[in-house]
Short mmCIF file of C-alpha atoms in Angstrom, two decimals:
data_model
loop_
_atom_site.label_atom_id
_atom_site.label_comp_id
_atom_site.label_asym_id
_atom_site.label_seq_id
_atom_site.Cartn_x
_atom_site.Cartn_y
_atom_site.Cartn_z
CA UNK A 1 50.34 -36.11 4.91
CA UNK A 2 52.03 -34.45 2.05
CA UNK A 3 53.46 -31.44 3.85
CA UNK A 4 57.22 -31.30 4.12
CA UNK A 5 58.97 -32.89 7.05
CA UNK A 6 62.07 -30.73 6.94
CA UNK A 7 61.87 -27.00 7.63
CA UNK A 8 62.84 -24.70 4.82
CA UNK A 9 65.39 -22.01 5.41
CA UNK A 10 62.93 -19.15 5.15
CA UNK A 11 63.56 -17.85 8.60
CA UNK A 12 63.39 -18.56 12.26
CA UNK A 13 59.71 -17.76 12.86
CA UNK A 14 56.80 -20.20 12.81
CA UNK A 15 53.59 -18.79 11.38
CA UNK A 16 50.64 -20.78 12.70
CA UNK A 17 47.62 -20.70 10.35
CA UNK A 18 45.45 -23.10 12.26
CA UNK A 19 45.18 -26.47 13.92
CA UNK A 20 43.93 -29.78 12.50
CA UNK A 21 43.52 -33.27 13.97
CA UNK A 22 46.79 -35.23 13.98
CA UNK A 23 45.30 -37.86 11.66
CA UNK A 24 43.83 -35.33 9.22
CA UNK A 25 44.71 -35.74 5.56
CA UNK A 26 45.96 -32.29 4.64
CA UNK A 27 46.72 -31.66 0.99
CA UNK A 28 49.02 -28.89 1.93
CA UNK A 29 50.91 -26.67 -0.39
CA UNK A 30 54.61 -27.40 -0.71
CA UNK A 31 55.81 -24.92 1.83
CA UNK A 32 53.38 -25.91 4.59
CA UNK A 33 54.71 -27.79 7.57
CA UNK A 34 52.55 -29.91 9.83
CA UNK A 35 53.80 -29.91 13.40
CA UNK A 36 52.36 -32.97 15.14
CA UNK A 37 51.89 -32.92 18.88
CA UNK A 38 49.62 -35.49 20.50
CA UNK A 39 46.15 -35.50 18.95
CA UNK A 40 46.57 -32.26 17.04
CA UNK A 41 48.81 -30.78 14.37
CA UNK A 42 49.67 -27.15 13.72
CA UNK A 43 49.53 -25.98 10.11
CA UNK A 44 52.57 -23.75 9.80
CA UNK A 45 55.11 -22.21 7.51
CA UNK A 46 58.50 -20.71 8.27
CA UNK A 47 58.59 -16.94 8.13
CA UNK A 48 61.24 -14.34 8.57
CA UNK A 49 61.05 -12.41 11.81
CA UNK A 50 62.37 -9.48 9.80
CA UNK A 51 58.84 -9.39 8.46
CA UNK A 52 56.80 -10.38 11.48
CA UNK A 53 58.75 -9.21 14.51
CA UNK A 54 56.74 -6.95 16.81
CA UNK A 55 59.35 -4.23 16.38
CA UNK A 56 58.89 -4.02 12.62
CA UNK A 57 55.22 -4.91 12.43
CA UNK A 58 53.87 -1.37 12.87
CA UNK A 59 55.84 -0.28 9.82
CA UNK A 60 54.74 -3.32 7.86
CA UNK A 61 51.14 -2.52 8.64
CA UNK A 62 51.65 0.76 6.85
CA UNK A 63 52.41 -1.14 3.66
CA UNK A 64 49.07 -1.86 2.02
CA UNK A 65 50.46 -4.26 -0.53
CA UNK A 66 52.24 -6.30 2.15
CA UNK A 67 49.17 -6.36 4.34
CA UNK A 68 46.77 -7.49 1.68
CA UNK A 69 49.17 -10.13 0.40
CA UNK A 70 49.68 -11.62 3.86
CA UNK A 71 46.03 -11.48 4.83
CA UNK A 72 44.97 -13.15 1.60
CA UNK A 73 47.71 -15.75 2.01
CA UNK A 74 46.47 -16.56 5.51
CA UNK A 75 42.95 -17.06 4.18
CA UNK A 76 44.01 -19.05 1.10
CA UNK A 77 46.12 -21.47 3.11
CA UNK A 78 43.20 -22.17 5.44
CA UNK A 79 40.74 -22.53 2.55
CA UNK A 80 43.04 -25.07 0.92
CA UNK A 81 43.28 -27.01 4.19
CA UNK A 82 39.51 -26.83 4.63
CA UNK A 83 38.99 -28.73 1.40
CA UNK A 84 40.33 -31.89 2.95
CA UNK A 85 40.21 -31.42 6.72
CA UNK A 86 38.40 -29.62 9.52
CA UNK A 87 40.48 -26.79 10.87
CA UNK A 88 40.51 -24.43 13.83
CA UNK A 89 41.73 -21.15 12.29
CA UNK A 90 44.12 -18.83 14.07
CA UNK A 91 43.93 -15.09 13.83
CA UNK A 92 46.20 -13.21 11.43
CA UNK A 93 49.85 -12.93 12.46
CA UNK A 94 50.07 -15.79 14.95
CA UNK A 95 53.83 -16.23 14.91
CA UNK A 96 56.08 -18.26 17.23
CA UNK A 97 59.74 -17.53 17.64
CA UNK A 98 60.73 -21.17 18.09
CA UNK A 99 59.44 -24.63 17.31
CA UNK A 100 59.73 -25.45 21.00
CA UNK A 101 57.28 -22.70 21.97
CA UNK A 102 54.88 -23.77 19.24
CA UNK A 103 55.02 -27.41 20.39
CA UNK A 104 54.51 -26.41 23.99
CA UNK A 105 51.34 -24.57 23.06
CA UNK A 106 50.01 -27.52 21.06
CA UNK A 107 50.82 -29.93 23.90
CA UNK A 108 49.44 -27.82 26.74
CA UNK A 109 46.28 -26.81 24.88
CA UNK A 110 45.77 -30.09 23.01
CA UNK A 111 42.56 -30.84 24.93
CA UNK A 112 41.00 -27.45 24.22
CA UNK A 113 42.08 -27.63 20.59
CA UNK A 114 40.60 -31.13 20.17
CA UNK A 115 37.34 -29.91 21.70
CA UNK A 116 37.28 -26.94 19.33
CA UNK A 117 38.01 -29.28 16.42
CA UNK A 118 35.22 -31.68 17.28
CA UNK A 119 32.76 -28.79 17.43
CA UNK A 120 33.55 -27.76 13.85
CA UNK A 121 34.23 -31.24 12.44
CA UNK A 122 32.37 -31.82 9.19
CA UNK A 123 31.06 -28.26 9.24
CA UNK A 124 31.82 -25.07 7.37
CA UNK A 125 31.11 -21.43 7.98
CA UNK A 126 28.78 -19.74 5.49
CA UNK A 127 28.14 -16.02 5.38
CA UNK A 128 24.85 -14.41 4.42
CA UNK A 129 24.57 -10.72 3.64
CA UNK A 130 21.40 -8.85 2.74
CA UNK A 131 21.12 -5.56 0.86
CA UNK A 132 18.12 -3.35 0.34
CA UNK A 133 17.53 -1.13 -2.67
CA UNK A 134 15.84 2.01 -1.34
CA UNK A 135 14.00 2.79 -4.55
CA UNK A 136 12.62 -0.70 -4.94
CA UNK A 137 11.76 -0.74 -1.26
CA UNK A 138 9.74 2.48 -1.63
CA UNK A 139 7.64 1.07 -4.45
CA UNK A 140 7.64 -2.51 -3.20
CA UNK A 141 5.19 -4.53 -1.22
CA UNK A 142 6.92 -4.03 2.12
CA UNK A 143 5.79 -0.43 2.48
CA UNK A 144 2.68 -0.68 4.56
CA UNK A 145 2.59 3.03 5.21
CA UNK A 146 -0.27 4.49 3.13
CA UNK A 147 1.04 8.03 3.54
CA UNK A 148 4.20 7.02 1.70
CA UNK A 149 2.23 5.53 -1.16
CA UNK A 150 0.05 8.61 -1.51
CA UNK A 151 2.97 10.99 -1.26
CA UNK A 152 4.98 9.03 -3.80
CA UNK A 153 2.11 9.18 -6.26
CA UNK A 154 1.28 12.81 -5.57
CA UNK A 155 4.84 14.11 -5.55
CA UNK A 156 5.35 12.88 -9.09
CA UNK A 157 2.47 15.07 -10.28
CA UNK A 158 3.05 18.41 -8.56
CA UNK A 159 5.71 20.97 -9.47
CA UNK A 160 7.86 23.71 -7.98
CA UNK A 161 8.45 24.41 -4.30
CA UNK A 162 5.57 22.26 -3.17
CA UNK A 163 6.99 19.28 -4.99
CA UNK A 164 10.29 19.85 -3.23
CA UNK A 165 8.65 19.91 0.19
CA UNK A 166 6.64 16.82 -0.54
CA UNK A 167 9.72 15.01 -1.77
CA UNK A 168 11.55 15.95 1.40
CA UNK A 169 8.72 14.64 3.51
CA UNK A 170 8.57 11.48 1.47
CA UNK A 171 12.31 10.93 1.90
CA UNK A 172 11.97 11.30 5.63
CA UNK A 173 9.05 8.89 5.89
CA UNK A 174 10.83 6.32 3.76
CA UNK A 175 13.91 6.59 5.94
CA UNK A 176 11.85 5.96 9.08
CA UNK A 177 10.00 3.09 7.50
CA UNK A 178 13.25 1.59 6.24
CA UNK A 179 14.78 1.61 9.72
CA UNK A 180 11.83 -0.33 11.06
CA UNK A 181 11.87 -2.71 8.10
CA UNK A 182 15.61 -3.42 8.39
CA UNK A 183 15.32 -4.36 12.05
CA UNK A 184 12.43 -6.67 11.35
CA UNK A 185 14.11 -8.37 8.38
CA UNK A 186 17.47 -8.75 10.13
CA UNK A 187 15.81 -10.40 13.12
CA UNK A 188 13.83 -12.76 10.94
CA UNK A 189 16.78 -13.68 8.70
CA UNK A 190 18.98 -14.46 11.68
CA UNK A 191 16.33 -16.59 13.39
CA UNK A 192 15.52 -18.61 10.28
CA UNK A 193 19.15 -19.09 9.23
CA UNK A 194 20.22 -20.07 12.75
CA UNK A 195 17.45 -22.67 12.78
CA UNK A 196 18.89 -24.16 9.56
CA UNK A 197 22.43 -24.22 11.00
CA UNK A 198 24.27 -25.45 14.09
CA UNK A 199 24.99 -21.93 15.26
CA UNK A 200 25.02 -18.37 14.00
CA UNK A 201 26.40 -14.92 14.74
CA UNK A 202 25.57 -11.46 13.49
CA UNK A 203 28.52 -9.44 12.20
CA UNK A 204 28.90 -5.69 11.85
CA UNK A 205 27.26 -4.12 8.84
CA UNK A 206 29.64 -2.91 6.15
CA UNK A 207 29.61 0.52 4.57
CA UNK A 208 28.77 0.92 0.86
CA UNK A 209 32.35 1.99 0.04
CA UNK A 210 33.49 -1.37 1.36
CA UNK A 211 30.86 -3.56 -0.21
CA UNK A 212 31.14 -1.74 -3.52
CA UNK A 213 27.35 -1.81 -3.83
CA UNK A 214 24.98 1.10 -3.97
CA UNK A 215 22.35 -0.73 -1.99
CA UNK A 216 22.50 -0.45 1.76
CA UNK A 217 23.56 -3.51 3.75
CA UNK A 218 20.82 -4.45 6.17
CA UNK A 219 22.15 -7.74 7.47
CA UNK A 220 25.49 -9.53 7.86
CA UNK A 221 25.50 -12.94 9.48
CA UNK A 222 27.68 -16.03 9.58
CA UNK A 223 26.66 -19.61 10.29
CA UNK A 224 28.21 -22.93 11.26
CA UNK A 225 26.65 -25.38 8.84
CA UNK A 226 26.68 -29.18 8.63
CA UNK A 227 23.91 -29.62 6.06
CA UNK A 228 24.77 -27.22 3.27
CA UNK A 229 21.90 -28.24 0.99
CA UNK A 230 19.33 -27.50 3.67
CA UNK A 231 20.94 -24.19 4.59
CA UNK A 232 21.19 -23.05 0.97
CA UNK A 233 17.58 -23.98 0.39
CA UNK A 234 16.59 -21.78 3.32
CA UNK A 235 18.65 -18.91 1.88
CA UNK A 236 16.85 -19.39 -1.43
CA UNK A 237 13.44 -19.33 0.22
CA UNK A 238 14.26 -16.20 2.20
CA UNK A 239 15.56 -14.53 -0.97
CA UNK A 240 12.27 -15.29 -2.72
CA UNK A 241 10.19 -13.99 0.19
CA UNK A 242 11.95 -10.64 0.37
CA UNK A 243 12.67 -10.00 -3.30
CA UNK A 244 9.58 -7.85 -3.83
CA UNK A 245 10.67 -5.59 -1.00
CA UNK A 246 13.90 -4.72 -2.77
CA UNK A 247 16.05 -7.07 -0.68
CA UNK A 248 18.83 -9.17 -2.20
CA UNK A 249 20.73 -11.91 -0.39
CA UNK A 250 24.35 -12.88 -0.94
CA UNK A 251 25.92 -16.14 0.20
CA UNK A 252 29.67 -16.31 0.88
CA UNK A 253 31.99 -19.15 1.81
CA UNK A 254 32.65 -21.84 2.70
CA UNK A 255 34.96 -20.17 5.20
CA UNK A 256 37.19 -21.73 7.81
CA UNK A 257 35.03 -21.48 10.96
CA UNK A 258 36.59 -18.26 12.26
CA UNK A 259 33.43 -17.24 14.09
CA UNK A 260 32.92 -20.57 15.82
CA UNK A 261 36.16 -21.26 17.62
CA UNK A 262 37.12 -20.04 21.10
CA UNK A 263 38.35 -16.46 21.03
CA UNK A 264 41.29 -17.13 23.31
CA UNK A 265 43.45 -20.16 23.88
CA UNK A 266 46.70 -20.36 25.69
CA UNK A 267 45.85 -17.89 28.39
CA UNK A 268 46.69 -19.77 31.55
CA UNK B 1 27.20 -20.71 -11.32
CA UNK B 2 23.92 -20.73 -13.16
CA UNK B 3 22.29 -23.34 -10.96
CA UNK B 4 22.89 -21.10 -7.98
CA UNK B 5 21.46 -18.10 -9.81
CA UNK B 6 18.19 -19.94 -10.06
CA UNK B 7 18.04 -19.95 -6.29
CA UNK B 8 17.63 -16.21 -6.35
CA UNK B 9 20.67 -15.13 -4.38
CA UNK B 10 24.22 -14.21 -5.24
CA UNK B 11 27.02 -16.64 -4.48
CA UNK B 12 30.18 -18.18 -5.82
CA UNK B 13 31.95 -14.87 -6.26
CA UNK B 14 35.55 -14.27 -5.22
CA UNK B 15 35.79 -13.34 -1.56
CA UNK B 16 35.66 -9.61 -0.99
CA UNK B 17 38.53 -8.23 0.99
CA UNK B 18 36.17 -6.77 3.59
CA UNK B 19 34.69 -10.23 4.26
CA UNK B 20 38.16 -11.69 4.63
CA UNK B 21 39.27 -8.88 6.95
CA UNK B 22 36.32 -9.16 9.31
CA UNK B 23 37.19 -12.80 9.84
CA UNK B 24 40.97 -13.01 9.63
CA UNK B 25 41.56 -9.91 11.76
CA UNK B 26 38.67 -10.09 14.20
CA UNK B 27 38.07 -13.80 14.65
CA UNK B 28 39.92 -17.07 14.89
CA UNK B 29 41.76 -18.18 17.99
CA UNK B 30 44.07 -15.76 19.68
CA UNK B 31 47.00 -17.25 21.49
CA UNK B 32 48.59 -15.54 24.42
CA UNK B 33 51.85 -16.53 26.03
CA UNK B 34 55.05 -17.30 24.18
CA UNK B 35 53.99 -15.66 21.04
CA UNK B 36 55.80 -13.19 18.89
CA UNK B 37 52.94 -10.89 18.06
CA UNK B 38 50.81 -9.93 20.98
CA UNK B 39 47.08 -9.46 21.22
CA UNK B 40 47.50 -5.74 21.71
CA UNK B 41 49.23 -5.41 18.35
CA UNK B 42 46.49 -7.31 16.64
CA UNK B 43 43.77 -5.17 18.14
CA UNK B 44 45.65 -2.10 17.07
CA UNK B 45 45.85 -3.58 13.62
CA UNK B 46 42.11 -4.12 13.58
CA UNK B 47 41.45 -0.53 14.50
CA UNK B 48 43.77 0.63 11.75
CA UNK B 49 42.07 -1.50 9.17
CA UNK B 50 38.73 -0.07 10.24
CA UNK B 51 40.12 3.41 9.75
CA UNK B 52 41.36 2.34 6.40
CA UNK B 53 37.96 1.09 5.39
CA UNK B 54 36.38 4.28 6.67
CA UNK B 55 38.62 6.30 4.43
CA UNK B 56 37.78 4.24 1.38
CA UNK B 57 35.18 6.59 -0.03
CA UNK B 58 37.69 9.34 -0.62
CA UNK B 59 40.00 7.07 -2.55
CA UNK B 60 37.10 5.77 -4.56
CA UNK B 61 36.07 9.29 -5.47
CA UNK B 62 39.57 9.86 -6.72
CA UNK B 63 39.13 6.89 -8.98
CA UNK B 64 41.94 4.82 -7.54
CA UNK B 65 42.07 1.42 -5.97
CA UNK B 66 41.69 2.43 -2.37
CA UNK B 67 43.39 -0.61 -0.95
CA UNK B 68 46.48 -0.48 -3.15
CA UNK B 69 46.97 3.24 -3.19
CA UNK B 70 45.30 4.64 -0.12
CA UNK B 71 47.26 7.70 1.04
CA UNK B 72 46.85 6.60 4.64
CA UNK B 73 48.88 3.53 3.91
CA UNK B 74 51.71 4.87 1.83
CA UNK B 75 54.62 6.92 3.04
CA UNK B 76 55.38 8.63 6.31
CA UNK B 77 52.75 11.34 6.01
CA UNK B 78 50.05 8.77 5.70
CA UNK B 79 51.39 6.97 8.72
CA UNK B 80 51.29 10.13 10.78
CA UNK B 81 47.74 11.05 9.89
CA UNK B 82 46.60 7.49 10.49
CA UNK B 83 48.06 7.71 13.98
CA UNK B 84 46.30 11.00 14.56
CA UNK B 85 42.98 9.58 13.52
CA UNK B 86 43.54 6.51 15.63
CA UNK B 87 44.26 8.67 18.66
CA UNK B 88 41.19 10.80 18.01
CA UNK B 89 39.03 7.69 17.84
CA UNK B 90 40.50 6.28 21.01
CA UNK B 91 39.85 9.52 22.84
CA UNK B 92 36.31 9.60 21.55
CA UNK B 93 35.79 6.03 22.70
CA UNK B 94 37.23 6.85 26.12
CA UNK B 95 40.14 4.45 25.66
CA UNK B 96 43.71 5.07 26.75
CA UNK B 97 45.42 6.58 23.74
CA UNK B 98 48.23 4.71 22.01
CA UNK B 99 51.78 5.95 22.33
CA UNK B 100 53.74 7.24 19.39
CA UNK B 101 55.74 4.48 17.86
#
C-alpha cells in the first residue's frame, strides 16, 4: 500500500470514497489514506468540515464550480483505485466527522462490505447508450410502415398547402413509429447486453441538452462485466445490426460499479 | 482509438458530466448512522442537479457553458429561483415540500 499512514492536516472530516479489500494493492494518490479495519479498508481523504458540514452544504451546492470539482474528484479517485483493485464505491459526499465513527462503520459492516466486494471482484461497470437519428430512421430499413414510405416520397413532389399537410401527417406517423421502434430496440439491447454480462440495469434517458447530441437517446443501460472482450463484441454486433435504422451505440467506462452495490449499508 | 472505431460504436471519450452525475449522485452505497451528510441532503442534491440539467437548454441557447455559468447556480437570486422550482416540483410530485433554508 502506498497511501500515507499519517493523516494530513487538511481538516477534521473523513471523506469516504469507497471500500476495498484489506489486502488490495491500491496505487493511491498521495493524499489518499487507507483505513484498515478487519478484512476491508476505507479509501479516504481528510476534508475540511467548513466545506462539507451539513450546515454549509446547501450553500456549497449553489456553487457550480465547487460542485463539479468535487464530483469529478470523487469519480477520478475511484477510477484510479479501480485500475489496481476492486472497489465498492460510496455515493458523493460520504463524510465522517471522526476516524472512530468511520472505523466503527467498517467494523460493524465488514461482512456486508466483503460480500459486496466479492460480487464485483474482477468486474467493471460498462455503460451503453443508444441514439437514434430521426431522419436516418425515416429513410432507413426499420420503417416497416408503407404509408410513411409513400408519404415521404409523395411529399417531396407536391407543393403549397397540400405539401404542408402531408408533411404534418408524415411527421406524426414517424413519431408514432419511432415510439414503437424505440421500445422494441431498448428491450432487445438490454436483453442481449445482460446476457453478455453478469448483471445489467436500465438508467433514465438523458435529454439532448445534456448529451450534447442532436439525436434522441433511446436507450441508457449499465452492465457489470467480467469478460470485457465478449461484452464489447456484443456491443459491436448490435451496433452493426441497427446502423441502417439510424441507431448509434456509445460505450462508456470502465466505471466503478456504482450500479451494482447495495443501495444502503449501515442502516441497523 | 481507431481499433474501437472499427467496431462501429463510439467509445474511449472523456466521461460526460451527465454520466458521472447519474452514478456519483444516484448510486453507490449510502451510509446511514454516524455520518456527517445525511441521506436527505443527498436526495435533495440529486433533485437540484436534475433541475440544473433541465435548465441546460436555456444556457446553451445563450451560448455559455451551462454548468460553469448557469444562472440557477450563481448568486442569491439563482438560489431563490432554484428553491422555487424545487418546491413546485415537489408539490407536483405530491411530496412534502422542503423548508426554506
